[in-house]
Amino acid sequence: MGRYLLQRLGQCLLLLALVSMIGFAILHLAPGGPLSQFALSSQMSQEDLDRITRQLGLDRPLPAQYLDWLWRMLRGDWGLSFRDGAPVSAVIGSHLRATFELMAVSTVIAIGLGCWIGILGATRRYSLFDTLATIGAMVALSIPTFWFGLIAIYLFSVQLGWLPAGNRQTIGDGSPLDLLHHLIAPALVLALVETAIWARFMRSAMLEVIGQDYIRTARAKGLPERQVLRGHATRNALLPMITLAGLQFPTLLGGALVTETVFTWPGMGRLFLDSIEYRDYPVVMGILMFSAVMVLLGSLLADMLYAVADPRIRMG
């Protein structure tokens, strides 16, 4: 296990280095730049633009800019935002809670509902419920997340008035009930696609386990069907879901970006898009690296949990 962890950590560090180099190059080689915001002002002279370029360090060669950014990043200095001069770590930290709230609630909904649908679909294979669940999953996976968000806003906010159309809380009201009221719609929209994925994977895993010899043996011994499904089939079918939980983290982050934009949720996804529009390179790189670290840690943690849960796994 120790050797395996060292290998994975080495792979993670290499991937982080590649992500940082590619992301840094794409941002700085893209058309426009942080000075495009200042160039729109008629009061800005060329001398002013040159001075700002020197202050931001954009007049140096790209490799020198990258090495300087990397050295400061390794020391814990994420830089300052081009927009307001605030530390990047503070800017990202102020949006983390909103994103984690949205992702946590949607993940709980997706895992609980998706596993239930998958198990029921596998035990009632080719039934009406299984057919409807399959069709629903295909629809959820085929239609973009933002479309579901717009439909949810139109139905439950505009037409019925049950839920707020956006934001994280009502101005002047920060009560838990108000936060929950604002969280319902974006969490359900974000969980929709994840539920479909969990349901399909759980159904496949359950069908594979049900066909194993030890399940037939348990039934032949006269065990009640409920005990066979709960004590033997479901427990073993959940093992591959541990790996799926780690692999789904990138999809969850991407869905959160779209969902936060649609519902004006003040999380990291919304901050990422605003920073790209403003050409705020330090904030964009900070979010990119933070997301990459979280994705790699999620994958590594999933592998470790799988090894602990299944004693048959031996990692040299």
Short mmCIF file of C-alpha atoms in Angstrom, two decimals:
data_model
loop_
_atom_site.label_atom_id
_atom_site.label_comp_id
_atom_site.label_asym_id
_atom_site.label_seq_id
_atom_site.Cartn_x
_atom_site.Cartn_y
_atom_site.Cartn_z
CA MET A 1 0.00 0.00 0.00
CA GLY A 2 2.81 2.40 0.88
CA ARG A 3 4.58 1.86 -2.43
CA TYR A 4 1.31 2.35 -4.29
CA LEU A 5 0.61 5.62 -2.48
CA LEU A 6 4.09 6.93 -3.31
CA GLN A 7 3.54 6.09 -6.98
CA ARG A 8 0.18 7.81 -7.01
CA LEU A 9 1.56 10.89 -5.27
CA GLY A 10 4.32 11.10 -7.88
CA GLN A 11 1.74 10.86 -10.66
CA CYS A 12 -0.36 13.55 -8.98
CA LEU A 13 2.58 15.95 -8.74
CA LEU A 14 3.41 15.39 -12.41
CA LEU A 15 -0.20 16.01 -13.43
CA LEU A 16 -0.35 19.19 -11.34
CA ALA A 17 2.80 20.47 -13.04
CA LEU A 18 1.32 19.76 -16.48
CA VAL A 19 -2.00 21.39 -15.55
CA SER A 20 -0.23 24.50 -14.31
CA MET A 21 1.95 24.84 -17.42
CA ILE A 22 -0.88 24.25 -19.89
CA GLY A 23 -3.32 26.50 -18.02
CA PHE A 24 -0.78 29.30 -17.63
CA ALA A 25 0.17 29.16 -21.33
CA ILE A 26 -3.43 29.13 -22.58
CA LEU A 27 -4.41 32.09 -20.39
CA HIS A 28 -1.49 34.26 -21.43
CA LEU A 29 -1.60 33.35 -25.12
CA ALA A 30 -5.36 33.93 -25.46
CA PRO A 31 -6.51 37.12 -27.23
CA GLY A 32 -7.08 40.15 -25.05
CA GLY A 33 -5.48 40.15 -21.64
CA PRO A 34 -5.93 41.99 -18.33
CA LEU A 35 -5.05 45.30 -19.98
CA SER A 36 -8.07 45.07 -22.28
CA GLN A 37 -10.28 46.27 -19.41
CA PHE A 38 -8.16 49.41 -18.97
CA ALA A 39 -7.80 50.05 -22.71
CA LEU A 40 -11.56 50.64 -22.97
CA SER A 41 -11.24 53.81 -20.89
CA SER A 42 -10.66 56.98 -22.91
CA GLN A 43 -8.70 58.46 -19.99
CA MET A 44 -6.01 55.78 -20.25
CA SER A 45 -2.91 56.83 -22.17
CA GLN A 46 -0.31 54.52 -23.62
CA GLU A 47 2.07 55.56 -20.84
CA ASP A 48 -0.48 54.49 -18.25
CA LEU A 49 -0.92 51.11 -19.95
CA ASP A 50 2.85 50.59 -20.07
CA ARG A 51 3.12 51.43 -16.37
CA ILE A 52 0.37 48.96 -15.44
CA THR A 53 2.05 46.32 -17.62
CA ARG A 54 5.29 46.72 -15.67
CA GLN A 55 3.48 46.70 -12.32
CA LEU A 56 1.72 43.43 -13.16
CA GLY A 57 4.92 41.89 -14.51
CA LEU A 58 3.38 41.26 -17.92
CA ASP A 59 6.33 42.76 -19.78
CA ARG A 60 8.60 39.82 -18.95
CA PRO A 61 8.94 36.63 -21.08
CA LEU A 62 6.24 34.02 -20.48
CA PRO A 63 8.62 31.38 -19.00
CA ALA A 64 9.90 33.93 -16.49
CA GLN A 65 6.34 34.86 -15.50
CA TYR A 66 5.46 31.18 -15.04
CA LEU A 67 8.51 30.36 -12.92
CA ASP A 68 7.88 33.40 -10.72
CA TRP A 69 4.22 32.43 -10.28
CA LEU A 70 5.16 28.81 -9.54
CA TRP A 71 7.76 29.78 -6.93
CA ARG A 72 5.30 32.06 -5.15
CA MET A 73 2.59 29.41 -5.34
CA LEU A 74 4.86 26.81 -3.73
CA ARG A 75 5.54 29.25 -0.90
CA GLY A 76 1.81 29.75 -0.31
CA ASP A 77 1.62 33.13 -2.04
CA TRP A 78 -1.17 32.81 -4.62
CA GLY A 79 -0.72 36.39 -5.79
CA LEU A 80 -3.07 39.35 -5.90
CA SER A 81 -6.24 39.74 -7.92
CA PHE A 82 -5.96 42.03 -10.94
CA ARG A 83 -9.48 43.25 -10.24
CA ASP A 84 -9.25 44.68 -6.73
CA GLY A 85 -5.77 43.78 -5.46
CA ALA A 86 -7.09 41.35 -2.84
CA PRO A 87 -5.12 38.16 -2.08
CA VAL A 88 -6.22 35.32 -4.37
CA SER A 89 -6.47 32.89 -1.44
CA ALA A 90 -8.89 35.24 0.32
CA VAL A 91 -10.97 35.73 -2.84
CA ILE A 92 -11.29 31.97 -3.39
CA GLY A 93 -11.86 31.29 0.30
CA SER A 94 -14.81 33.68 0.40
CA HIS A 95 -16.57 31.59 -2.28
CA LEU A 96 -15.63 28.09 -1.09
CA ARG A 97 -18.43 27.66 1.43
CA ALA A 98 -21.19 28.35 -1.09
CA THR A 99 -19.74 25.83 -3.57
CA PHE A 100 -19.22 23.14 -0.93
CA GLU A 101 -22.77 23.60 0.33
CA LEU A 102 -24.16 23.12 -3.16
CA MET A 103 -21.93 20.15 -3.98
CA ALA A 104 -22.49 18.40 -0.65
CA VAL A 105 -26.28 18.59 -0.77
CA SER A 106 -26.48 17.58 -4.43
CA THR A 107 -24.09 14.66 -3.82
CA VAL A 108 -26.19 13.31 -0.95
CA ILE A 109 -29.32 13.55 -3.10
CA ALA A 110 -27.63 11.94 -6.11
CA ILE A 111 -26.11 9.02 -4.19
CA GLY A 112 -29.22 8.25 -2.16
CA LEU A 113 -31.72 8.56 -4.99
CA GLY A 114 -29.45 7.11 -7.68
CA CYS A 115 -28.54 3.99 -5.69
CA TRP A 116 -32.18 3.39 -4.78
CA ILE A 117 -33.28 3.66 -8.42
CA GLY A 118 -30.41 1.43 -9.57
CA ILE A 119 -31.11 -1.29 -7.00
CA LEU A 120 -34.84 -1.26 -7.69
CA GLY A 121 -34.25 -1.31 -11.45
CA ALA A 122 -31.89 -4.29 -11.17
CA THR A 123 -34.22 -6.32 -8.95
CA ARG A 124 -37.16 -5.52 -11.25
CA ARG A 125 -35.34 -5.87 -14.53
CA TYR A 126 -37.33 -4.94 -17.67
CA SER A 127 -40.31 -3.87 -15.57
CA LEU A 128 -42.19 -0.62 -16.17
CA PHE A 129 -40.19 1.09 -13.43
CA ASP A 130 -36.89 -0.07 -14.94
CA THR A 131 -37.94 1.13 -18.39
CA LEU A 132 -39.02 4.54 -17.13
CA ALA A 133 -35.84 4.88 -15.05
CA THR A 134 -33.70 4.06 -18.10
CA ILE A 135 -35.53 6.58 -20.27
CA GLY A 136 -35.30 9.23 -17.55
CA ALA A 137 -31.57 8.65 -17.14
CA MET A 138 -30.96 8.97 -20.87
CA VAL A 139 -32.94 12.22 -20.98
CA ALA A 140 -31.06 13.64 -17.99
CA LEU A 141 -27.70 12.75 -19.54
CA SER A 142 -28.62 14.13 -22.97
CA ILE A 143 -29.96 17.58 -22.05
CA PRO A 144 -27.57 20.31 -20.83
CA THR A 145 -27.62 21.28 -17.16
CA PHE A 146 -28.34 24.93 -17.89
CA TRP A 147 -31.56 23.96 -19.69
CA PHE A 148 -32.82 22.13 -16.59
CA GLY A 149 -31.88 25.17 -14.54
CA LEU A 150 -33.84 27.55 -16.76
CA ILE A 151 -36.86 25.23 -16.73
CA ALA A 152 -36.69 25.01 -12.92
CA ILE A 153 -36.57 28.80 -12.62
CA TYR A 154 -39.48 29.23 -15.02
CA LEU A 155 -41.70 26.61 -13.36
CA PHE A 156 -40.97 26.94 -9.65
CA SER A 157 -40.02 30.62 -9.48
CA VAL A 158 -41.84 32.47 -12.25
CA GLN A 159 -45.01 30.40 -12.60
CA LEU A 160 -45.55 28.85 -9.16
CA GLY A 161 -43.51 31.19 -6.98
CA TRP A 162 -42.42 28.35 -4.70
CA LEU A 163 -38.66 28.90 -4.88
CA PRO A 164 -36.40 31.93 -5.37
CA ALA A 165 -34.95 32.39 -8.83
CA GLY A 166 -31.38 32.80 -7.65
CA ASN A 167 -28.80 34.02 -5.12
CA ARG A 168 -27.80 32.30 -1.90
CA GLN A 169 -29.93 34.21 0.55
CA THR A 170 -32.44 37.02 0.85
CA ILE A 171 -30.92 40.41 1.59
CA GLY A 172 -31.24 41.05 5.31
CA ASP A 173 -32.16 37.43 6.10
CA GLY A 174 -29.41 34.88 6.73
CA SER A 175 -31.46 32.30 8.62
CA PRO A 176 -30.90 28.58 7.97
CA LEU A 177 -34.40 28.20 6.54
CA ASP A 178 -33.76 31.01 4.07
CA LEU A 179 -30.47 29.43 3.00
CA LEU A 180 -32.20 26.07 2.56
CA HIS A 181 -34.98 27.70 0.56
CA HIS A 182 -32.45 29.16 -1.88
CA LEU A 183 -30.46 25.91 -2.01
CA ILE A 184 -33.28 23.58 -3.08
CA ALA A 185 -33.49 24.47 -6.78
CA PRO A 186 -29.76 24.59 -7.66
CA ALA A 187 -29.03 21.46 -5.61
CA LEU A 188 -31.77 19.48 -7.35
CA VAL A 189 -30.66 20.65 -10.80
CA LEU A 190 -27.03 19.78 -10.09
CA ALA A 191 -28.05 16.40 -8.63
CA LEU A 192 -30.19 15.50 -11.64
CA VAL A 193 -27.39 14.40 -13.96
CA GLU A 194 -25.43 12.85 -11.09
CA THR A 195 -28.48 10.82 -10.08
CA ALA A 196 -28.76 9.41 -13.60
CA ILE A 197 -25.09 8.37 -13.58
CA TRP A 198 -25.31 6.74 -10.16
CA ALA A 199 -28.51 4.94 -11.10
CA ARG A 200 -27.03 3.43 -14.28
CA PHE A 201 -23.80 2.33 -12.59
CA MET A 202 -25.63 0.92 -9.58
CA ARG A 203 -28.00 -1.02 -11.80
CA SER A 204 -25.12 -2.57 -13.75
CA ALA A 205 -23.18 -3.44 -10.60
CA MET A 206 -26.27 -4.93 -8.97
CA LEU A 207 -27.08 -7.07 -12.01
CA GLU A 208 -23.54 -8.40 -12.08
CA VAL A 209 -23.62 -9.30 -8.38
CA ILE A 210 -27.06 -10.94 -8.56
CA GLY A 211 -25.73 -13.38 -11.15
CA GLN A 212 -22.87 -14.59 -8.94
CA ASP A 213 -22.75 -18.10 -7.48
CA TYR A 214 -22.81 -16.99 -3.85
CA ILE A 215 -26.13 -15.23 -4.42
CA ARG A 216 -27.63 -18.42 -5.85
CA THR A 217 -26.19 -20.34 -2.90
CA ALA A 218 -27.75 -17.93 -0.43
CA ARG A 219 -31.11 -18.34 -2.10
CA ALA A 220 -30.72 -22.11 -2.18
CA LYS A 221 -30.15 -22.11 1.58
CA GLY A 222 -33.57 -20.57 2.00
CA LEU A 223 -32.56 -17.07 3.04
CA PRO A 224 -35.30 -14.47 2.61
CA GLU A 225 -34.95 -12.45 -0.60
CA ARG A 226 -34.73 -9.22 1.37
CA GLN A 227 -31.79 -10.57 3.38
CA VAL A 228 -30.08 -11.83 0.23
CA LEU A 229 -30.36 -8.44 -1.45
CA ARG A 230 -29.41 -6.36 1.60
CA GLY A 231 -26.79 -8.57 3.23
CA HIS A 232 -25.04 -9.93 0.14
CA ALA A 233 -25.95 -8.29 -3.15
CA THR A 234 -26.17 -4.61 -2.23
CA ARG A 235 -23.06 -4.64 -0.03
CA ASN A 236 -20.88 -6.06 -2.81
CA ALA A 237 -22.48 -3.92 -5.52
CA LEU A 238 -21.57 -0.78 -3.56
CA LEU A 239 -17.82 -1.48 -3.78
CA PRO A 240 -17.39 -0.13 -7.36
CA MET A 241 -19.41 2.92 -6.35
CA ILE A 242 -16.52 4.02 -4.10
CA THR A 243 -14.34 4.50 -7.16
CA LEU A 244 -17.19 6.21 -8.98
CA ALA A 245 -17.48 8.74 -6.15
CA GLY A 246 -13.92 9.87 -6.75
CA LEU A 247 -14.22 9.92 -10.52
CA GLN A 248 -17.43 11.94 -10.40
CA PHE A 249 -15.77 14.91 -8.71
CA PRO A 250 -14.69 16.59 -11.99
CA THR A 251 -18.21 16.18 -13.39
CA LEU A 252 -19.61 17.67 -10.20
CA LEU A 253 -17.30 20.67 -10.46
CA GLY A 254 -18.28 21.26 -14.08
CA GLY A 255 -21.95 21.00 -13.25
CA ALA A 256 -21.52 23.37 -10.31
CA LEU A 257 -19.95 25.95 -12.62
CA VAL A 258 -23.00 25.94 -14.90
CA THR A 259 -25.52 25.71 -12.07
CA GLU A 260 -23.96 28.59 -10.13
CA THR A 261 -24.07 30.74 -13.25
CA VAL A 262 -27.73 30.01 -13.95
CA PHE A 263 -28.86 30.57 -10.36
CA THR A 264 -26.35 33.41 -9.64
CA TRP A 265 -25.00 31.28 -6.81
CA PRO A 266 -21.92 33.02 -5.32
CA GLY A 267 -19.58 30.05 -5.52
CA MET A 268 -16.28 29.21 -7.18
CA GLY A 269 -17.90 28.40 -10.52
CA ARG A 270 -19.41 31.86 -10.80
CA LEU A 271 -16.12 33.39 -9.64
CA PHE A 272 -14.22 31.41 -12.26
CA LEU A 273 -16.36 32.69 -15.14
CA ASP A 274 -16.26 36.28 -13.86
CA SER A 275 -12.49 36.10 -13.51
CA ILE A 276 -12.09 34.77 -17.06
CA GLU A 277 -14.25 37.59 -18.39
CA TYR A 278 -12.17 40.14 -16.49
CA ARG A 279 -8.89 38.40 -17.48
CA ASP A 280 -8.01 38.05 -13.79
CA TYR A 281 -5.19 35.56 -14.36
CA PRO A 282 -4.12 35.02 -10.71
CA VAL A 283 -7.66 34.13 -9.61
CA VAL A 284 -8.23 31.86 -12.63
CA MET A 285 -4.98 30.01 -12.00
CA GLY A 286 -5.74 29.75 -8.30
CA ILE A 287 -9.15 28.17 -8.97
CA LEU A 288 -7.67 25.91 -11.64
CA MET A 289 -4.96 24.57 -9.34
CA PHE A 290 -7.29 24.23 -6.36
CA SER A 291 -9.77 22.26 -8.48
CA ALA A 292 -6.99 20.04 -9.87
CA VAL A 293 -5.76 19.25 -6.36
CA MET A 294 -9.28 18.40 -5.17
CA VAL A 295 -9.89 16.13 -8.18
CA LEU A 296 -6.63 14.23 -7.67
CA LEU A 297 -7.20 13.91 -3.93
CA GLY A 298 -10.72 12.60 -4.58
CA SER A 299 -9.41 9.95 -6.95
CA LEU A 300 -6.62 8.94 -4.54
CA LEU A 301 -9.00 8.77 -1.59
CA ALA A 302 -11.44 6.64 -3.58
CA ASP A 303 -8.69 4.12 -4.39
CA MET A 304 -7.66 3.95 -0.74
CA LEU A 305 -11.22 3.42 0.46
CA TYR A 306 -11.74 0.71 -2.15
CA ALA A 307 -8.63 -1.11 -0.93
CA VAL A 308 -9.86 -0.88 2.67
CA ALA A 309 -13.41 -1.97 1.84
CA ASP A 310 -12.39 -4.93 -0.32
CA PRO A 311 -9.76 -7.17 1.37
CA ARG A 312 -9.20 -8.98 -1.93
CA ILE A 313 -7.44 -5.90 -3.31
CA ARG A 314 -3.70 -5.97 -2.86
CA MET A 315 -1.69 -2.99 -3.99
CA GLY A 316 1.99 -3.69 -4.22
#
